PDB file of C-alpha atoms in Angstrom:
ATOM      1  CA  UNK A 241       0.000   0.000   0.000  1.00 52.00           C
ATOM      2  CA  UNK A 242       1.098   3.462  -0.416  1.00 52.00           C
ATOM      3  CA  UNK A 243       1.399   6.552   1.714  1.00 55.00           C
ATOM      4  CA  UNK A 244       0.297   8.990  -0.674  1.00 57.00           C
ATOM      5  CA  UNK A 245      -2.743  10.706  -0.661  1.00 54.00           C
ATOM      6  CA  UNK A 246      -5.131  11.520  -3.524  1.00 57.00           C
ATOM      7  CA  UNK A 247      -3.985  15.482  -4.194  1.00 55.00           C
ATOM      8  CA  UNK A 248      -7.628  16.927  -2.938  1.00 56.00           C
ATOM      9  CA  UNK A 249      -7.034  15.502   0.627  1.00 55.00           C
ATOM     10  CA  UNK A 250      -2.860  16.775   0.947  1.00 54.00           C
ATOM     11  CA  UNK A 251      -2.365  19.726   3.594  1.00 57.00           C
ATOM     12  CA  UNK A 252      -1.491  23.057   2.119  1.00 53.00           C
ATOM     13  CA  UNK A 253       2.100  24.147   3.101  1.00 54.00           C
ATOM     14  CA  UNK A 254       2.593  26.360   5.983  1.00 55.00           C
ATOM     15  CA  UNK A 255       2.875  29.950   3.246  1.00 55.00           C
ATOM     16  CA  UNK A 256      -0.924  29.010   2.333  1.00 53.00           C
ATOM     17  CA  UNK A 257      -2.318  28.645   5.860  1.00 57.00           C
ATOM     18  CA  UNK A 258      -4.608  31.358   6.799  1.00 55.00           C
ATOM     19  CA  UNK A 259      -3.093  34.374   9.037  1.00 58.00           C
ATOM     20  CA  UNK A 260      -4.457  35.957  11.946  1.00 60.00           C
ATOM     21  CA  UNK A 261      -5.039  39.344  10.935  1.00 63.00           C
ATOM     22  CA  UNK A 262      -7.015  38.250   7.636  1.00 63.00           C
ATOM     23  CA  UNK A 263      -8.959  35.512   8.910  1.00 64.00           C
ATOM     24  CA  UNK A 264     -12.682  37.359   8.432  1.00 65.00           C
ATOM     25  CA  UNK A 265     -15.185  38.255  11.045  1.00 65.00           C
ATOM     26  CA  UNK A 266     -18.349  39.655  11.147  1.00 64.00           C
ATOM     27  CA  UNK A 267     -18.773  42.986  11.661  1.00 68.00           C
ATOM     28  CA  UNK A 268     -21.628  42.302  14.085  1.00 63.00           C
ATOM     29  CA  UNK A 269     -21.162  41.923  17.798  1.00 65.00           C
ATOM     30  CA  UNK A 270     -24.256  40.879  19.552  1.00 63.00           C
ATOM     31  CA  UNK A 271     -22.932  41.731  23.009  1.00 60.00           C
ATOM     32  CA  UNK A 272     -21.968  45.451  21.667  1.00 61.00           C
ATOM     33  CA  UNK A 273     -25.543  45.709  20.005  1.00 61.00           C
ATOM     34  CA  UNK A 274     -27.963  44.287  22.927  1.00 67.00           C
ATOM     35  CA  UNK A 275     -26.015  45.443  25.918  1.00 68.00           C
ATOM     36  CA  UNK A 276     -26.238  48.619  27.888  1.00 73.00           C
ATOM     37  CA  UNK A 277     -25.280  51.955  25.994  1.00 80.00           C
ATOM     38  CA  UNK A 278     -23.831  54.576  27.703  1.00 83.00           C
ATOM     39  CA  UNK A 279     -25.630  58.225  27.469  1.00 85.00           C
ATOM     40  CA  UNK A 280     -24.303  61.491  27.047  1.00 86.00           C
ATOM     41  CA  UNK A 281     -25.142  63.635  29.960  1.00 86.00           C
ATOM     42  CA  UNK A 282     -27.329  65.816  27.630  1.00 88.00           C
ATOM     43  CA  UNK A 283     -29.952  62.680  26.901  1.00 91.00           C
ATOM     44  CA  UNK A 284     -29.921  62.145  30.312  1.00 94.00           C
ATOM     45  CA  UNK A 285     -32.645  64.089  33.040  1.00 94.00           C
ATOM     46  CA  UNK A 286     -31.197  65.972  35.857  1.00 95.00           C
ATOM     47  CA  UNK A 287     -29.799  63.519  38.833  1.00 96.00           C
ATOM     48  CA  UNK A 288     -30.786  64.998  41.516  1.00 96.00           C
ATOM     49  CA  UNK A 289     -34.427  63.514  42.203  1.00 96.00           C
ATOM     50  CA  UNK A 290     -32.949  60.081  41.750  1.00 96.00           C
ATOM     51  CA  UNK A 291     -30.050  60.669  44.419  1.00 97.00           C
ATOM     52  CA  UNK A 292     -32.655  61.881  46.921  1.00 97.00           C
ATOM     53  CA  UNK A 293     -35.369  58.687  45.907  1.00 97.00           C
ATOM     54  CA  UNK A 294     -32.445  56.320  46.207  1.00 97.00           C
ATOM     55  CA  UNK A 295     -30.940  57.595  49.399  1.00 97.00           C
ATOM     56  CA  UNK A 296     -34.641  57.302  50.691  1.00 97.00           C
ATOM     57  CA  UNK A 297     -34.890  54.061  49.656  1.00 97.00           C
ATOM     58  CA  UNK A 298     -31.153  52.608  50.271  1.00 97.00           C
ATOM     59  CA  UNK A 299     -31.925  53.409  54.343  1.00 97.00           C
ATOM     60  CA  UNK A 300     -35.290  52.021  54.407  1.00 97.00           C
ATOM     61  CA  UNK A 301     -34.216  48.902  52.520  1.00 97.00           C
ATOM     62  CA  UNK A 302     -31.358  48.535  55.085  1.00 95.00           C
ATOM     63  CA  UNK A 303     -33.673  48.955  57.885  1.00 94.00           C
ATOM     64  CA  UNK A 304     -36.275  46.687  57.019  1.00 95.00           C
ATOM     65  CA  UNK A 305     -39.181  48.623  56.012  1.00 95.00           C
ATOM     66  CA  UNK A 306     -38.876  47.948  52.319  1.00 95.00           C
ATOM     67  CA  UNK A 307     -37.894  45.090  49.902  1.00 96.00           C
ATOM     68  CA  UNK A 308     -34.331  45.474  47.865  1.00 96.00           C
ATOM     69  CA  UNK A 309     -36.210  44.755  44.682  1.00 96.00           C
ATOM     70  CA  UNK A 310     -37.915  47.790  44.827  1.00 96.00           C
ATOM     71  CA  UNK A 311     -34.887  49.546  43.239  1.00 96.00           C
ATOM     72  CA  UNK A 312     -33.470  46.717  41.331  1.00 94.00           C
ATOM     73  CA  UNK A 313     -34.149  48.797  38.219  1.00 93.00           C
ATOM     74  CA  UNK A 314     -32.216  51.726  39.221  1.00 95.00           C
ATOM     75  CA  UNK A 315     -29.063  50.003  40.293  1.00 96.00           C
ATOM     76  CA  UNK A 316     -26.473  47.462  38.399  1.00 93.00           C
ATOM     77  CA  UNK A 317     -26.176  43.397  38.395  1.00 92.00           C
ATOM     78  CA  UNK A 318     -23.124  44.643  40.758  1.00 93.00           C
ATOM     79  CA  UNK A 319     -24.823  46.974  43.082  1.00 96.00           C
ATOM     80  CA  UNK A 320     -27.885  44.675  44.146  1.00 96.00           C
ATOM     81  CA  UNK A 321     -25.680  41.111  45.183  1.00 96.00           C
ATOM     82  CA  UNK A 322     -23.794  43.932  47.359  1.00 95.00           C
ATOM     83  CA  UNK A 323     -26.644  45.405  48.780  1.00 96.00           C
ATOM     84  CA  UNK A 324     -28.515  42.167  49.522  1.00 96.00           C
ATOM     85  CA  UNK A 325     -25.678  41.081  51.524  1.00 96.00           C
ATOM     86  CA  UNK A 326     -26.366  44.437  53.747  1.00 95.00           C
ATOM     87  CA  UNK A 327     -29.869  43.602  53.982  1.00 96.00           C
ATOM     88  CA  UNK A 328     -28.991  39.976  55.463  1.00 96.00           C
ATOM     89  CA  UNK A 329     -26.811  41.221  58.036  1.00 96.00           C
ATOM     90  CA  UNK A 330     -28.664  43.857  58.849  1.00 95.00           C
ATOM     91  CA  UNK A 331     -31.592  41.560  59.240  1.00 95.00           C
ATOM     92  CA  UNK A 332     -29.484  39.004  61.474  1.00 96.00           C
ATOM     93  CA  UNK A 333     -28.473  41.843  63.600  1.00 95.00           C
ATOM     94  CA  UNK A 334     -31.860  42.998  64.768  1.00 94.00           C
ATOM     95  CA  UNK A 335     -33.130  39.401  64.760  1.00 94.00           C
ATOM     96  CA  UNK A 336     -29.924  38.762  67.338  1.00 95.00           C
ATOM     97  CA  UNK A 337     -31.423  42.400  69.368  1.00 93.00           C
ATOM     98  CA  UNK A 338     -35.018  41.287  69.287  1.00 93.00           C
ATOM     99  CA  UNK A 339     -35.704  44.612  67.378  1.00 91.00           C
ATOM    100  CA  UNK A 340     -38.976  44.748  65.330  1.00 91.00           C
ATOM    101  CA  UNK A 341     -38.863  46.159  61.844  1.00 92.00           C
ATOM    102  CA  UNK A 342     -39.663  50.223  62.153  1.00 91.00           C
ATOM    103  CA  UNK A 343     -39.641  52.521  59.242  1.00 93.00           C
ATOM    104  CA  UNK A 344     -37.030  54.947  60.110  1.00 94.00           C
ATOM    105  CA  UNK A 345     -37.363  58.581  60.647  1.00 95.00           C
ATOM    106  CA  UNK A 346     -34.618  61.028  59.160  1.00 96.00           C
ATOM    107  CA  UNK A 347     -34.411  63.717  56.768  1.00 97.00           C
ATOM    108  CA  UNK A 348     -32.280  64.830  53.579  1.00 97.00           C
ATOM    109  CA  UNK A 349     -29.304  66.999  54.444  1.00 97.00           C
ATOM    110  CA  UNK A 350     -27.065  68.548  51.764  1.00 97.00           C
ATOM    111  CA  UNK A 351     -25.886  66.831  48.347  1.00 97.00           C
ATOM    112  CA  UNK A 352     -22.516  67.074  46.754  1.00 97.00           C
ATOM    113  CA  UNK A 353     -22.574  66.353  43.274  1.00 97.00           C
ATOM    114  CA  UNK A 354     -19.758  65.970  41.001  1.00 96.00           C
ATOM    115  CA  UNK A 355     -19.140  64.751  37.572  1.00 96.00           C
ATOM    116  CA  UNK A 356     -16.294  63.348  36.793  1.00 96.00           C
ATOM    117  CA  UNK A 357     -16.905  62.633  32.711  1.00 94.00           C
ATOM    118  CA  UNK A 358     -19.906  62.581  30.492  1.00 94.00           C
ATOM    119  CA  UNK A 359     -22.717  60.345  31.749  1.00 94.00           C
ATOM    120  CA  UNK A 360     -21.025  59.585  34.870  1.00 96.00           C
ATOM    121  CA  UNK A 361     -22.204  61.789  38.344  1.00 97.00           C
ATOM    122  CA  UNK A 362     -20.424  61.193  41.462  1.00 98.00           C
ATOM    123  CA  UNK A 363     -22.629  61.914  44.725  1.00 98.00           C
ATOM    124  CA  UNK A 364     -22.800  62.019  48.711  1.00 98.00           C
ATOM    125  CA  UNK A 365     -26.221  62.634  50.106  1.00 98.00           C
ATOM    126  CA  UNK A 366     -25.878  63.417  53.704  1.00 98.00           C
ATOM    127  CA  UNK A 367     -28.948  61.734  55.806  1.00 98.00           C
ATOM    128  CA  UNK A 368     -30.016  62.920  58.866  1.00 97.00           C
ATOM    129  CA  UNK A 369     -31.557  60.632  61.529  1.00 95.00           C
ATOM    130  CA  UNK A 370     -32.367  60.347  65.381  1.00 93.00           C
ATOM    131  CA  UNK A 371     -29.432  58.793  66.817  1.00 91.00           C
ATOM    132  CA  UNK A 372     -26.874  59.531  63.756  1.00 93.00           C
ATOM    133  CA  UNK A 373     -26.078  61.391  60.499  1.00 96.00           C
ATOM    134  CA  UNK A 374     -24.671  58.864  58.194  1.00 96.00           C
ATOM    135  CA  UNK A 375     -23.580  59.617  54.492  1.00 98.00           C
ATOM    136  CA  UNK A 376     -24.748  58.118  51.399  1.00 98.00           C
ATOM    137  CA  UNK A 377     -21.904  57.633  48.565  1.00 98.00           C
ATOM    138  CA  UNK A 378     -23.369  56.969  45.024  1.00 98.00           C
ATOM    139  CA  UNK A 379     -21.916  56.394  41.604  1.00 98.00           C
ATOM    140  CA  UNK A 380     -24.737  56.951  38.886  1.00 97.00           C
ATOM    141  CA  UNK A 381     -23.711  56.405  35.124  1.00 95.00           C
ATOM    142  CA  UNK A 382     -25.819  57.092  31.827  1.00 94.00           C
ATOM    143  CA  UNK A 383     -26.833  53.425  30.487  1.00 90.00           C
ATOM    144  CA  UNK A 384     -30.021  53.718  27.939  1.00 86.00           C
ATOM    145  CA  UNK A 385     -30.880  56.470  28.208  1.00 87.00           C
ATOM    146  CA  UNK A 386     -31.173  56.889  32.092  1.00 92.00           C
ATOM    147  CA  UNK A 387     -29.156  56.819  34.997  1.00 95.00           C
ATOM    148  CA  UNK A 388     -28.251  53.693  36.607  1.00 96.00           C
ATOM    149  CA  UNK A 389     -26.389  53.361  40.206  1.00 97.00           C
ATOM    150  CA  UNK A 390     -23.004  51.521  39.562  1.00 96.00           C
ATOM    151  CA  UNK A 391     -21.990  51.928  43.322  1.00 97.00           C
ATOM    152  CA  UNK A 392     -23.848  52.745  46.359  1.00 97.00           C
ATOM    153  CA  UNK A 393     -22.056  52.570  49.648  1.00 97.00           C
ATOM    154  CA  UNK A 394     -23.741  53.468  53.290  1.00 96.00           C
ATOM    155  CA  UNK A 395     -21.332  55.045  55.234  1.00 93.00           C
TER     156      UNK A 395
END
């Protein structure tokens, strides 16, 4: 028997083989099409009504009086696994104190605002309540259209 091939089934030498940079894609990336498109800051509505609705809600979440999915249209898929895990051990702690569930009373102090690049506002809301002021700390960014919290950190 012979080792030689029929010509239409030998290898093409290593000159013919294609390269990397010509090898031809599509120009269409589903993951650039359907994801999230940032917004220029003129598309987008002021900030400032959000800050002070998510502030409102961020406490009330973390104290009990309202459910963490209330706001899981305003924030990231990286904000709400952080903020759940605040709600559980928030949760454990007054379940450990024998505290009951109380909507908490405080008011809005002052709001620093800063924007760092288009789309992108930077924000401390200051929050004052009975026993303690506490701050706020929120990173909103311009995705569709609207502003969505990247980063939201009780302090």
């Amino acid at each position: 028997m012979s080792d030689a091939l029929p010509a239409q089934h030998r290898e093409l030498p290593a000159p013919f083989e294609a390269l990397p940079s010509k090898v031809i894609r599509s120009p269409f990336q589903p993951d650039e099409f359907f994801g999230s498109q940032p917004a220029t800051r003129a598309t987008l509505p002021d900030p400032q009504p959000l800050l002070e609705n998510l502030t409102r809600c961020v406490i009330e979440i973390l104290a009990g009086a309202r459910e963490l999915e209330q706001i899981s249209r305003w924030v990231t898929d990286d904000v709400y696994p952080h903020l759940l895990k605040r709600v559980v051990l928030s949760t454990r702690a007054r379940q450990a104190t024998g505290q009951v569930v109380r909507r908490p009373t405080f008011s809005i102090g002052s709001t620093s605002v800063c924007e760092p690049r288009d789309g992108v506002v930077e924000a401390v809301v200051i929050v004052h309540g009975r026993a303690r002021t506490r701050a706020v700390a929120f990173r909103l960014e311009g995705l569709d259209s609207r502003w969505r919290a990247t980063a939201i950190n009780v302090l």
